[in-house]
Amino acid sequence: MAAQEPARRSGGLSGREAARRLRDEGPNALPQAARRTTWRIAAEVAREPMLQLLAAAVVVYLVLGDRAEAAMLLGFVALIVAITLIQERRTERVLEALRDLTSPRAMVLRDGRHQRIAGPEVVRGDVIVLKEGDRVPADAWLLSANDLSIDESLLTGEALPVARVAAPGGLAPGAPTRPGANAASQVFAGTLVVGGQGVGCVTATGRNSEIGRIGLTLGGLDPGPTPLHAQTRRLVRVFSALGLGVSLLATLLYALTRGDWLAAALAGITLAMSMLPQEFLLILTVFMATGAWRLSRQRVLTRRSAAIEALGAATVLCTDKTGTLTLNRMSIAELHAWHAGALRGWSAAQDDLPAAFHELVEVALLASEREPFDAMEKALHELARSRLPEARRHPDWRLVHEYPLTAELPAMTHVWSAGDDAHGIVATKGAPEAVGRLCRLPAQELQALRTAAQTLAERGQRVLAVARAESVGTAWPESPLGFQWSLLGLVALADPLRPGVAPAVQECRQAGIRVVMITGDHPGTAQAIARQAGIDSAPAVMTGADIATLDEAALRQCVARTTVFARVLPEHKLRIVQALRARGEVVAMTGDGVNDAPSLKAAHIGIAMGERGTDVAREAAALVLLDDDFGSIVKAVRLGRRIHDNLRKAMSFVLAVHVPIAGLALLPLLLGWPVLFLPVHIAFLELVIDPVCSIVFEAEPEEEDLMRRPPRPVEEPLFSLGAMAWSLLQGGCVLLAVAGLYMGLLRTGIAEGEARASAFLALVLADFGLILACRSFRARLGPTLRRPNQALWLMLGLTTALLAVVLGLPAMRGMFHFAALQPASLVTALALGLSVLLLLDGLKPVGERILARRPGKG
């Protein structure tokens, strides 16, 4: 068979044969999503309904000859496109900088000599050479192996390396093994060699490899639009239809009652402009783009900004363990010295290392490599440097012989010489059962050793036993079994929890977000880490084997009460996320490995690790944590909630402010008053409304109880009946006040232009009151004014300056059909604006009771 050719030919493939296979079977690379060029991103932005609505409005205004309004709307289109393009292109550039190719450069044997080639050029049948620090370029079976250990956590989620041995007789194994199996003869693309050396024959590349099959799973997953996007689009359609319908009826009413069709058309256009809901999708787009920018300042990269608003509704956070909750960096947790059949313990939390433990650390160090790559050996070296006297580290000793780790004896053995080859020290470390057999312990002591090792393992620790022997001469036995061993004790290592994880988990719990751990690790380890992190592991840990026995309905019941899943495969992770979604949960999923990619894409919010995470995981995720800080997830959730709060405030303001604008455009038509608004007035008001609702409310600081309330219900509409009622009540108060002022001024007999100017000034001042009232759902005017928001005061200052120009310059008054304001009219307008502000502040308790009737208050 072609796959066995390298086993029979030491020269590997020929260059010609490798080129043919590369041409026929394709490069050793995973299918990747097409790069999002600037034009592609622009096309995606152009498909947004908000931009299409604004573009259509620009065309309408140009046809009507209202170039000022068209230019203003066109400016908003350009601004939104520019913000989105800049943010998206920045995202793509950072992703390209982060890209860690799944198929790295590889050492192969071709034409009888070693060659280093690009990973994508590796083909099936190539003989690859592996050593410490190499990333395996393709799936392969091993022709030879010497102390070879592989970190497969990117495929399995298991933090501990697994041993790899040569295939018996150099032949391909009869049946393929899955990643994670110990002492197997296969290695997999994307995994990392952490110890030893090996030579393998490539069996699968690219999409046919284990990592490739996981990548292909992503293609069939479509998370769909977020609930807020769908709700906003429905809201825009409803208000657009309502506005157009009302404006059409008003046009007909005006024409039929007054007989002036031209004036009727102008009044209808004014009313349509006053009710056109272009701000809703404008707000959503600006909030998402600005939110992505805010997240980037906290080292969180946004790949799909629509996921930001979903963060505020997240009810479940599914997190991987290795590299996400933990550092994926081993450290010594405990030492247990063996003496007279019993163990004496020492914890790393203690300041000093007692002399009784020096020999244990000394021999464990001798059983390790001088320049370690394996995480456990690095931890031993670190402990020896910091706690062991230099004389016992033996830098001048010489390694004269070593025994490789095998499937039959999973222990590493080194023979050392202190200068005299006639006498040497033999050190071994490995699985407690294996070292116990080497030491030929009595049954009772062997059981005591196993019990101690099991107790440590249940605390989430990796346990190694250490033993010592003496050697005489250079006639070493064929295996370590030929030495007379003395057991020295146990070394317990742990993958420590990331700093800040426990407080972050606690904050999630306070916010009503359930944290669920999904890992490929041992159940005991998973439960121990869950306890350290503050994740409730009751009632029990569920394993991948348990999940495989459940149908979808039973799994949906189990995920409602289980918070720790262990020994899970990629397909199990995906089923867990899908089961949670089927229960109506809003799921955020974190992870860094290829095994996490399908579930990252299936979740509402996929969050990948940027430093250690794989390219496949980053492509599948909506958010990428650039510094792999678990606490950044909570910051992202906090920001998501703040965005949703401020989005509701902005939407509430838009709805409330359109009530008096539309009402004051409609009432004169119905009551026979002189027309109050012309298109230029609506254009000015829109110039105020759009920046206020999109920029000012986006910059609002968070509410004090932001992370002390439960997530909003996923089915909760953007505008509940209570929220609509509160907005209509606020807007109605402004409408009644300004309409009453306009009617009173007209009845006093003052000029129409002065009445229009006074009513317009009163409306703008009342709108200021609406802004302050909508800044907080609960705080009264005093606390609200103390909330810092520089954008608010800047916009109010600019609006006041524009208003002064419009009312003060005769040319501008002429454009707006205003007359100069007399002192009495000016004072009246100012007094009414202040009265409206105080009225709206006094209504806050009523508004709070109205809003409290909806689920998920706040």
Coordinates of N, CA and C in Angstrom, one line a residue, residues 46-179:
A46 N -23.8 47.6 3.1 CA -24.8 48.2 2.2 C -26.1 47.4 2.3
R47 N -26.0 46.1 2.7 CA -27.2 45.3 2.8 C -28.0 45.5 4.0
E48 N -27.4 46.3 5.0 CA -28.1 46.6 6.2 C -29.4 47.4 5.9
P49 N -30.5 47.0 6.4 CA -31.8 47.7 6.1 C -31.7 49.2 6.5
M50 N -31.0 49.5 7.6 CA -30.9 50.9 8.0 C -30.3 51.8 6.9
L51 N -29.2 51.3 6.4 CA -28.5 52.1 5.3 C -29.4 52.2 4.1
Q52 N -30.1 51.1 3.7 CA -31.0 51.1 2.6 C -32.1 52.1 2.8
L53 N -32.6 52.2 4.0 CA -33.7 53.1 4.4 C -33.2 54.6 4.2
L54 N -32.0 54.8 4.8 CA -31.4 56.2 4.7 C -31.1 56.6 3.3
A55 N -30.6 55.6 2.5 CA -30.3 55.9 1.1 C -31.6 56.2 0.3
A56 N -32.7 55.4 0.6 CA -34.0 55.7 0.0 C -34.5 57.1 0.4
A57 N -34.3 57.5 1.6 CA -34.7 58.8 2.1 C -33.9 59.9 1.3
V58 N -32.6 59.7 1.1 CA -31.8 60.6 0.4 C -32.4 60.8 -1.0
V59 N -32.7 59.7 -1.7 CA -33.3 59.8 -3.0 C -34.6 60.6 -3.0
V60 N -35.5 60.3 -2.0 CA -36.8 61.0 -2.0 C -36.6 62.5 -1.8
Y61 N -35.7 62.9 -0.9 CA -35.5 64.3 -0.6 C -34.9 65.0 -1.8
L62 N -34.0 64.3 -2.6 CA -33.4 64.9 -3.8 C -34.5 65.1 -4.8
V63 N -35.4 64.1 -5.0 CA -36.5 64.3 -5.9 C -37.4 65.4 -5.6
L64 N -37.6 65.6 -4.2 CA -38.4 66.7 -3.8 C -37.7 68.0 -3.8
G65 N -36.4 68.0 -4.1 CA -35.6 69.2 -4.1 C -35.1 69.7 -2.8
D66 N -35.3 68.9 -1.7 CA -34.8 69.2 -0.4 C -33.4 68.8 -0.2
R67 N -32.4 69.5 -0.8 CA -31.1 69.1 -0.9 C -30.4 69.2 0.5
A68 N -30.8 70.1 1.3 CA -30.2 70.2 2.7 C -30.4 68.9 3.5
E69 N -31.7 68.5 3.5 CA -32.0 67.2 4.2 C -31.3 66.0 3.6
A70 N -31.3 66.0 2.3 CA -30.6 64.9 1.6 C -29.1 64.9 1.9
A71 N -28.5 66.1 1.9 CA -27.1 66.1 2.2 C -26.8 65.7 3.7
M72 N -27.7 66.1 4.6 CA -27.5 65.7 6.0 C -27.6 64.1 6.1
L73 N -28.7 63.6 5.5 CA -28.8 62.1 5.6 C -27.7 61.4 4.9
L74 N -27.2 62.0 3.8 CA -26.1 61.4 3.1 C -24.8 61.4 4.0
G75 N -24.7 62.5 4.7 CA -23.6 62.6 5.6 C -23.6 61.5 6.7
F76 N -24.8 61.1 7.2 CA -24.9 60.0 8.1 C -24.6 58.7 7.5
V77 N -25.0 58.5 6.3 CA -24.7 57.3 5.5 C -23.2 57.1 5.5
A78 N -22.5 58.2 5.0 CA -21.1 58.2 4.9 C -20.4 57.9 6.2
L79 N -20.9 58.6 7.3 CA -20.3 58.4 8.6 C -20.4 57.0 9.1
I80 N -21.6 56.4 9.0 CA -21.8 55.0 9.4 C -21.0 54.0 8.7
V81 N -20.9 54.2 7.3 CA -20.1 53.3 6.5 C -18.7 53.4 6.9
A82 N -18.2 54.7 7.1 CA -16.8 54.9 7.5 C -16.4 54.2 8.8
I83 N -17.3 54.4 9.8 CA -17.1 53.8 11.1 C -17.0 52.3 11.0
T84 N -18.0 51.7 10.3 CA -18.0 50.2 10.2 C -16.9 49.7 9.4
L85 N -16.5 50.4 8.3 CA -15.4 49.9 7.5 C -14.1 49.9 8.3
I86 N -13.8 51.0 9.0 CA -12.6 51.1 9.8 C -12.5 50.1 10.9
Q87 N -13.7 49.8 11.6 CA -13.7 48.8 12.6 C -13.5 47.4 12.1
E88 N -14.2 47.1 11.0 CA -14.1 45.8 10.4 C -12.7 45.5 9.8
R89 N -12.1 46.5 9.2 CA -10.8 46.3 8.6 C -9.8 46.1 9.7
R90 N -9.9 46.9 10.8 CA -9.0 46.8 11.9 C -9.1 45.3 12.5
T91 N -10.4 44.8 12.6 CA -10.6 43.5 13.1 C -9.8 42.5 12.2
E92 N -10.0 42.6 10.9 CA -9.4 41.6 10.0 C -7.8 41.7 10.0
R93 N -7.3 42.9 10.2 CA -5.8 43.1 10.3 C -5.3 42.4 11.5
V94 N -6.0 42.6 12.6 CA -5.6 41.9 13.9 C -5.7 40.4 13.8
L95 N -6.7 39.9 13.1 CA -6.9 38.5 13.0 C -5.7 37.9 12.1
E96 N -5.3 38.7 11.1 CA -4.3 38.2 10.2 C -2.9 38.2 11.0
A97 N -2.8 39.1 11.9 CA -1.6 39.1 12.7 C -1.6 38.0 13.7
L98 N -2.8 37.6 14.2 CA -2.9 36.5 15.2 C -2.8 35.1 14.5
R99 N -3.0 35.1 13.2 CA -3.1 33.8 12.5 C -1.9 32.9 12.7
D100 N -2.2 31.7 13.3 CA -1.2 30.7 13.6 C -1.5 29.5 12.7
L101 N -0.8 29.4 11.6 CA -1.2 28.4 10.6 C -1.3 27.0 11.3
T102 N -2.4 26.3 11.0 CA -2.6 25.0 11.5 C -1.6 24.0 10.9
S103 N -1.1 24.2 9.7 CA -0.1 23.4 9.1 C 1.2 24.2 9.1
P104 N 2.1 24.0 10.1 CA 3.3 24.8 10.2 C 4.4 24.2 9.3
R105 N 5.6 24.8 9.3 CA 6.7 24.2 8.5 C 7.1 22.9 9.1
A106 N 7.5 22.0 8.3 CA 7.7 20.6 8.7 C 9.0 20.1 8.1
M107 N 9.7 19.2 8.9 CA 10.9 18.4 8.5 C 10.4 17.1 7.9
V108 N 10.7 16.9 6.6 CA 10.4 15.6 5.9 C 11.6 15.0 5.3
L109 N 11.4 13.7 5.0 CA 12.5 12.9 4.4 C 12.1 12.7 3.0
R110 N 12.8 13.3 2.0 CA 12.5 13.1 0.6 C 13.8 12.9 -0.2
D111 N 13.7 12.0 -1.1 CA 14.9 11.7 -1.9 C 16.1 11.4 -1.1
G112 N 15.9 10.7 0.1 CA 16.9 10.3 0.9 C 17.6 11.3 1.8
R113 N 17.0 12.5 1.9 CA 17.6 13.6 2.7 C 16.5 14.4 3.4
H114 N 16.9 15.0 4.5 CA 16.0 15.8 5.3 C 15.8 17.1 4.6
Q115 N 14.6 17.6 4.6 CA 14.2 18.9 4.0 C 13.2 19.5 4.9
R116 N 13.3 20.8 5.1 CA 12.3 21.6 5.8 C 11.4 22.3 4.7
I117 N 10.1 22.0 4.7 CA 9.2 22.5 3.7 C 8.1 23.2 4.4
A118 N 7.3 24.0 3.7 CA 6.1 24.7 4.2 C 5.1 23.6 4.5
G119 N 4.3 23.8 5.6 CA 3.3 22.9 6.0 C 2.3 22.5 5.0
P120 N 1.8 23.4 4.2 CA 0.8 23.1 3.1 C 1.4 22.1 2.0
E121 N 2.7 22.0 2.0 CA 3.3 21.1 1.0 C 3.5 19.7 1.4
V122 N 3.2 19.4 2.7 CA 3.2 18.0 3.2 C 2.1 17.2 2.5
V123 N 2.5 16.0 2.1 CA 1.5 15.1 1.3 C 1.4 13.8 2.0
R124 N 0.3 13.1 1.7 CA 0.1 11.7 2.2 C 1.3 10.8 1.8
G125 N 1.8 10.1 2.7 CA 2.9 9.2 2.5 C 4.3 9.8 2.8
D126 N 4.3 11.1 3.1 CA 5.6 11.7 3.5 C 6.1 11.1 4.8
V127 N 7.4 11.0 5.0 CA 8.0 10.7 6.2 C 8.4 12.0 6.9
I128 N 7.8 12.2 8.1 CA 8.0 13.5 8.9 C 8.8 13.2 10.1
V129 N 9.7 14.1 10.5 CA 10.6 14.0 11.6 C 10.0 15.0 12.7
L130 N 9.8 14.5 13.9 CA 9.2 15.2 15.0 C 10.2 15.3 16.1
K131 N 10.3 16.5 16.7 CA 11.1 16.7 17.9 C 10.4 17.7 18.8
E132 N 11.0 17.9 20.1 CA 10.4 18.8 21.0 C 10.2 20.1 20.5
G133 N 8.9 20.7 20.7 CA 8.6 22.0 20.2 C 8.0 22.1 18.9
D134 N 8.0 21.0 18.1 CA 7.4 20.9 16.8 C 5.9 20.8 16.9
R135 N 5.2 21.4 16.0 CA 3.7 21.2 15.8 C 3.5 20.2 14.7
V136 N 2.8 19.1 15.0 CA 2.6 18.1 14.0 C 1.9 18.6 12.8
P137 N 2.5 18.4 11.6 CA 1.9 19.1 10.4 C 0.7 18.3 9.8
A138 N 0.6 17.0 10.1 CA -0.5 16.2 9.5 C -0.7 15.0 10.3
D139 N -1.8 14.3 10.1 CA -2.0 13.0 10.8 C -1.0 12.0 10.3
A140 N -0.5 11.2 11.2 CA 0.5 10.2 10.8 C 0.6 9.1 11.8
W141 N 1.1 7.9 11.3 CA 1.4 6.8 12.3 C 2.9 6.8 12.4
L142 N 3.3 6.3 13.6 CA 4.7 6.4 14.0 C 5.6 5.2 13.6
L143 N 6.7 5.5 12.9 CA 7.6 4.4 12.5 C 8.6 4.2 13.7
S144 N 8.9 5.3 14.4 CA 9.8 5.1 15.6 C 9.5 6.3 16.5
A145 N 9.7 6.0 17.8 CA 9.5 7.0 18.8 C 10.4 6.8 20.0
N146 N 10.9 7.9 20.6 CA 11.7 7.8 21.8 C 11.2 8.9 22.8
D147 N 10.6 8.3 23.9 CA 10.1 9.2 24.9 C 9.1 10.3 24.3
L148 N 8.4 9.9 23.3 CA 7.6 10.9 22.6 C 6.3 11.2 23.4
S149 N 6.0 12.4 23.7 CA 4.8 12.8 24.4 C 4.2 14.0 23.6
I150 N 2.9 14.0 23.5 CA 2.2 15.0 22.6 C 1.1 15.7 23.4
D151 N 1.1 17.0 23.3 CA 0.0 17.8 23.9 C -1.1 17.9 22.9
E152 N -2.2 17.2 23.1 CA -3.4 17.2 22.2 C -4.5 18.0 22.7
S153 N -4.2 19.0 23.6 CA -5.3 19.7 24.2 C -6.1 20.5 23.2
L154 N -5.5 20.9 22.1 CA -6.3 21.7 21.1 C -7.4 20.8 20.5
L155 N -7.2 19.5 20.5 CA -8.2 18.6 20.0 C -9.1 18.0 21.0
T156 N -8.6 17.8 22.2 CA -9.3 17.0 23.2 C -9.7 17.9 24.4
G157 N -9.0 19.0 24.6 CA -9.3 19.8 25.8 C -8.5 19.3 27.1
E158 N -7.8 18.2 26.9 CA -7.1 17.5 28.0 C -5.7 18.2 28.2
A159 N -5.4 18.7 29.4 CA -4.2 19.5 29.6 C -3.0 18.6 29.6
L160 N -3.1 17.4 30.0 CA -1.9 16.5 30.2 C -1.5 15.9 28.9
P161 N -0.1 15.9 28.6 CA 0.4 15.3 27.4 C 0.1 13.8 27.4
V162 N 0.0 13.2 26.3 CA -0.2 11.7 26.1 C 1.1 11.1 25.5
A163 N 1.4 9.9 25.9 CA 2.5 9.2 25.4 C 2.2 8.6 24.0
R164 N 3.2 8.6 23.1 CA 3.1 8.0 21.8 C 4.2 7.1 21.6
V165 N 3.9 5.9 21.0 CA 4.9 4.8 20.8 C 4.9 4.4 19.3
A166 N 5.9 3.8 18.9 CA 6.0 3.3 17.5 C 5.0 2.2 17.2
A167 N 4.5 2.2 16.0 CA 3.6 1.1 15.6 C 4.4 -0.2 15.6
P168 N 3.8 -1.3 16.1 CA 4.5 -2.6 16.2 C 5.0 -3.0 14.8
G169 N 6.3 -3.3 14.7 CA 6.9 -3.8 13.4 C 7.0 -2.7 12.4
G170 N 6.7 -1.4 12.7 CA 6.7 -0.3 11.8 C 5.6 -0.3 10.8
L171 N 4.5 -1.1 11.1 CA 3.4 -1.2 10.2 C 2.3 -0.3 10.7
A172 N 1.5 0.1 9.8 CA 0.3 1.0 10.1 C -0.6 0.3 11.0
P173 N -1.2 0.9 12.0 CA -2.1 0.3 12.9 C -3.3 -0.2 12.2
G174 N -3.9 -1.3 12.7 CA -5.1 -1.8 12.0 C -6.3 -0.9 12.0
A175 N -6.5 -0.2 13.2 CA -7.7 0.6 13.3 C -7.3 2.0 13.8
P176 N -7.8 3.0 13.3 CA -7.4 4.4 13.8 C -7.9 4.6 15.2
T177 N -7.1 5.4 15.9 CA -7.4 5.8 17.3 C -7.9 7.2 17.3
R178 N -8.6 7.6 18.4 CA -9.1 8.9 18.5 C -8.1 9.7 19.3
P179 N -8.0 11.0 19.2 CA -7.1 11.8 20.0 C -7.4 11.6 21.5

